[in-house]
Coordinates of C-alpha atoms in Angstrom, one line a residue:
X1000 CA -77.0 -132.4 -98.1
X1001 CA -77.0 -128.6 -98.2
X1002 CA -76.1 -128.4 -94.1
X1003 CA -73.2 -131.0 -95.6
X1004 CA -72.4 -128.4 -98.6
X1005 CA -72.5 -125.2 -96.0
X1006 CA -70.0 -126.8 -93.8
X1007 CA -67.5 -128.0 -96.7
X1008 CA -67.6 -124.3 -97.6
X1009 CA -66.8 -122.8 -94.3
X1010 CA -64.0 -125.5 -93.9
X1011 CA -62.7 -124.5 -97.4
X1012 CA -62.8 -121.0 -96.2
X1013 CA -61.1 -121.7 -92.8
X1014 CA -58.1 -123.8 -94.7
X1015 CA -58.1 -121.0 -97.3
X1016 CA -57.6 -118.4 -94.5
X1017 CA -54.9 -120.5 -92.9
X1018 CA -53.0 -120.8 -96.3
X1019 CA -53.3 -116.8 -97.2
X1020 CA -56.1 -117.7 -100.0
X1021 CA -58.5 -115.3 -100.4
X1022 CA -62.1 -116.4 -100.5
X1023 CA -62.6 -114.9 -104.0
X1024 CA -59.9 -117.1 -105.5
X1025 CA -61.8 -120.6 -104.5
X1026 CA -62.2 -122.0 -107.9
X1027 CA -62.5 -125.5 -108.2
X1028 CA -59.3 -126.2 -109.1
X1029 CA -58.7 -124.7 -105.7
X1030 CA -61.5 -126.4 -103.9
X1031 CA -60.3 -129.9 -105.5
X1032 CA -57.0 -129.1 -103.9
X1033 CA -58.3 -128.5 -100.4
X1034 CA -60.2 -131.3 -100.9
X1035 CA -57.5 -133.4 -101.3
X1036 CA -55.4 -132.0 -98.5
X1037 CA -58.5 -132.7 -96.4
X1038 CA -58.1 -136.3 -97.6
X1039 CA -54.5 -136.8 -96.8
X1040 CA -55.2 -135.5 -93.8
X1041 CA -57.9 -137.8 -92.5
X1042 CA -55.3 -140.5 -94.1
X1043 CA -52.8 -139.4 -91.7
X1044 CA -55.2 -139.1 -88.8
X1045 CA -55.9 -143.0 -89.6
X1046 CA -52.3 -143.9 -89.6
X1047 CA -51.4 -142.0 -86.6
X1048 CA -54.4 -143.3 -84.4
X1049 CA -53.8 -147.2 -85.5
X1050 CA -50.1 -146.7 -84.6
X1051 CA -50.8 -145.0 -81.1
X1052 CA -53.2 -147.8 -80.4
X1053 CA -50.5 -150.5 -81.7
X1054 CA -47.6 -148.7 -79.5
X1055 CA -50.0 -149.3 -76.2
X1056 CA -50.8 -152.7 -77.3
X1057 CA -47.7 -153.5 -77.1
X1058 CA -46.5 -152.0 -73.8
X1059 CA -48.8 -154.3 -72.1
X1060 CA -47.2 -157.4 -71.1
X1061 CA -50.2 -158.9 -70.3
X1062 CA -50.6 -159.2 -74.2
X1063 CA -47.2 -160.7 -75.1
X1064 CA -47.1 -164.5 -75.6
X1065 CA -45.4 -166.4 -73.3
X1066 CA -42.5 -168.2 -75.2
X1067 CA -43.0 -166.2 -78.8
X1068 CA -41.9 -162.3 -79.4
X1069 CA -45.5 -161.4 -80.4
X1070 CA -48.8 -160.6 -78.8
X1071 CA -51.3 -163.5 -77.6
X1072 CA -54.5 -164.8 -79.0
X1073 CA -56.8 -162.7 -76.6
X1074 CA -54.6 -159.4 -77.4
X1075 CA -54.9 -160.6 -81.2
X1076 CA -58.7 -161.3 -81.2
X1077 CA -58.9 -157.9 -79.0
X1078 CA -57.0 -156.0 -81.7
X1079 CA -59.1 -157.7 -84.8
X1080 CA -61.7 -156.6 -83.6
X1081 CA -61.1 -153.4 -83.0
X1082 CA -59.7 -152.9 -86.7
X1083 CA -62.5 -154.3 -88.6
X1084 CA -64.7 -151.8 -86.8
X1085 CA -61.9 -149.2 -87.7
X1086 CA -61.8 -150.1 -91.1
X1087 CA -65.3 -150.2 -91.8
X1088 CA -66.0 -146.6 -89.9
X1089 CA -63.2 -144.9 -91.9
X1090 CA -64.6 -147.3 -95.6
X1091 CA -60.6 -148.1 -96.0
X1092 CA -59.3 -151.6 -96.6
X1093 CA -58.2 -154.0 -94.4
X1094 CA -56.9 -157.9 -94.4
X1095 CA -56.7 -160.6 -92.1
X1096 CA -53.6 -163.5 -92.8
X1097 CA -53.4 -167.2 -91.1
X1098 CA -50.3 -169.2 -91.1
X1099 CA -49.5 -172.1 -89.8
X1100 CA -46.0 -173.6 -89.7
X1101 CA -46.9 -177.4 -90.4
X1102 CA -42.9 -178.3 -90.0
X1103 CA -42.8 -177.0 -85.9
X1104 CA -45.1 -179.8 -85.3
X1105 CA -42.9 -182.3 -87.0
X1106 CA -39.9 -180.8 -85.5
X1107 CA -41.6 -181.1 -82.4
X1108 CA -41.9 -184.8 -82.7
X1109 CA -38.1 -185.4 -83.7
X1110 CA -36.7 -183.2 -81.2
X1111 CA -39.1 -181.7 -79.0
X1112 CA -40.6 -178.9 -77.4
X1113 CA -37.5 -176.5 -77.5
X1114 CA -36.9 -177.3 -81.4
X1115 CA -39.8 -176.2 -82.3
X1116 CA -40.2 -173.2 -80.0
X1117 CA -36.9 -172.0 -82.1
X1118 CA -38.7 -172.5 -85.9
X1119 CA -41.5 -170.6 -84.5
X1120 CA -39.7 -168.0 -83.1
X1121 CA -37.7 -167.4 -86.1
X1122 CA -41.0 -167.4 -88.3
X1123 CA -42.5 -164.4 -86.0
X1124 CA -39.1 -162.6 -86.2
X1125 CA -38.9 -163.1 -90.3
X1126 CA -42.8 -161.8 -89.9
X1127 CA -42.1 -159.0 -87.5
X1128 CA -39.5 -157.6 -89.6
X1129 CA -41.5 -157.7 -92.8
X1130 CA -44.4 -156.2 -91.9
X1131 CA -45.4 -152.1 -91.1
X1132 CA -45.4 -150.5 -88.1
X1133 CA -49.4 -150.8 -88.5
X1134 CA -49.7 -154.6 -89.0
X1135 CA -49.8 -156.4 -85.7
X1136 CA -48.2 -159.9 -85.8
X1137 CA -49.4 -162.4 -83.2
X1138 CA -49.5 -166.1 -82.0
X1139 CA -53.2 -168.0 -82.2
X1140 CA -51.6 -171.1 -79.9
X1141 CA -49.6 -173.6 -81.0
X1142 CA -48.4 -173.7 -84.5
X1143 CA -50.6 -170.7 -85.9
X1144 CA -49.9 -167.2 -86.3
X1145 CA -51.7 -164.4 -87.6
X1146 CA -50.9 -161.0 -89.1
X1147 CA -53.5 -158.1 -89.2
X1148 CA -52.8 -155.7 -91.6
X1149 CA -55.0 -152.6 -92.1
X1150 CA -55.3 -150.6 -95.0
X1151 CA -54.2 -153.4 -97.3
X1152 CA -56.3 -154.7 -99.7
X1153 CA -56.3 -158.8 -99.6
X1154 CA -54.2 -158.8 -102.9
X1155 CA -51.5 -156.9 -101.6
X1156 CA -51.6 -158.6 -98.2
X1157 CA -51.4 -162.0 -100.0
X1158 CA -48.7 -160.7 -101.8
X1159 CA -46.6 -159.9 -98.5
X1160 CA -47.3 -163.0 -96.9
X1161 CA -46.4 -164.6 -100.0
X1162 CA -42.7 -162.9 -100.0
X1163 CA -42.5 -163.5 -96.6
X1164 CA -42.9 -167.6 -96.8
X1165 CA -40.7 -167.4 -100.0
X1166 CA -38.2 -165.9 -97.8
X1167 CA -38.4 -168.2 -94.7
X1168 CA -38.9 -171.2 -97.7
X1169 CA -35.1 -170.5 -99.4
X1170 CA -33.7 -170.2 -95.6
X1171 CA -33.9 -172.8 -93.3
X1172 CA -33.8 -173.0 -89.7
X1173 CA -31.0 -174.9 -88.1
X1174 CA -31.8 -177.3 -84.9
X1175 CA -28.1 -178.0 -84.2
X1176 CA -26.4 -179.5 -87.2
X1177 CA -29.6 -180.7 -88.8
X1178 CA -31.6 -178.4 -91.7
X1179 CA -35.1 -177.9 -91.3
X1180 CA -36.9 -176.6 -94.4
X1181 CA -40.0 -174.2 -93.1
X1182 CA -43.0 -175.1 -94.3
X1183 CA -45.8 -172.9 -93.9
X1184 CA -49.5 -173.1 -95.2
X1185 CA -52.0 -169.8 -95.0
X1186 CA -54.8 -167.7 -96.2
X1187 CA -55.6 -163.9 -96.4
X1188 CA -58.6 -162.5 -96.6
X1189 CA -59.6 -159.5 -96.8
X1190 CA -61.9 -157.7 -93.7
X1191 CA -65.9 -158.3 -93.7
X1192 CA -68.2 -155.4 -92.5
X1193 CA -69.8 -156.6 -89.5
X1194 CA -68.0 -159.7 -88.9
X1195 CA -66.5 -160.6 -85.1
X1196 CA -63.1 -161.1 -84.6
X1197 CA -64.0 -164.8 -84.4
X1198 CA -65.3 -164.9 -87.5
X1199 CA -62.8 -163.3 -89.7
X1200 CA -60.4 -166.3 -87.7
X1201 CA -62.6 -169.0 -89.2
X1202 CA -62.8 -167.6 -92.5
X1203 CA -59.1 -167.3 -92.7
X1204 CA -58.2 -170.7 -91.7
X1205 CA -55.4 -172.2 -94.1
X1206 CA -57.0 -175.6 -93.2
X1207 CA -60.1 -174.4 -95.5
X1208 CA -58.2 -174.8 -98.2

């Protein structure tokens, strides 16, 4: 704790000889400040590594699903992963959501493949455009998505899911002439210290209820 203390103090000193403060004017007002700063910093950091990380994620094609304009399970799994260790390392919040468009498959058996390639396209795009630069969008197989979102606590996550569905919900998709209301069953949870990638899938399963 006091090797922790001495190097606080000589990083409060450095910051205050950047910024033109004199040593003898570190009050704790002052200190709280740089404290602060330090904070936002780190913040920023965060942000800035998770979006460099999502940015080459993304320029792999190896990653992007074959028929939907979102990554693939194993580049989803891969990035999970990778962002509950993140999450935990850094003690900031982080939430996992599973959705599963239950019309496609019904679509699917009216009309086809191609129909319901189309709901489920429109569903990632409607997702896609909702969510931060941060949150990484991407196709389980079949009818089931998932969105990772870190630093979002499971309430808000919920919350923008939530909108989301209300969205696609009060704007159907359109095979042709005929109107197919979206429907759409999910479950956020928030990230689990420790957990696999794997793991946080299952607990997040809409079929759990």
């Amino acid at each position: 704790m006091p090797r922790r203390r001495t190097l606080m103090q000589h990083l409060f000193s450095d910051m205050a000889s950047v910024l033109g403060i004199p040593e003898r004017r570190l009050t704790p007002e002052v200190t709280q400040a740089l404290n602060a700063l330090i904070a936002e910093m780190d913040q920023l950091r965060a942000e800035i590594e998770q979006r460099d990380a999502r940015i080459a994620l993304l320029e792999d094609s190896a990653a992007q699903d074959s028929v939907l304009p979102c990554l693939n399970r194993r580049a989803v799994l891969r990035e999970l992963g990778r962002l509950v260790n993140f999450t935990e390392r850094a003690n900031i919040a982080g939430a996992l959501a599973r959705l599963d468009v239950v019309s496609a498959d019904a679509l699917k058996r009216r009309h086809g493949l191609e129909a319901a390639d189309g709901m489920m396209v429109a569903v990632v795009e409607a997702l896609a455009k909702a969510m931060r630069q941060t949150d990484v969008v991407g196709s389980l197989g079949g009818t089931d998505l998932a969105v990772v979102m870190p630093q979002a606590t499971e309430d808000a996550a919920a919350r923008k899911v939530e909108s989301v569905v209300a969205q696609l919900n009060a704007n159907p998709y359109f095979w042709h002439d005929e109107r197919v209301p979206i429907e759409i069953v999910w479950r956020v949870r928030a990230f689990v210290a420790g957990e696999t990638a794997e793991q946080a899938l299952r607990r997040t399963d809409p079929a759990m209820g």
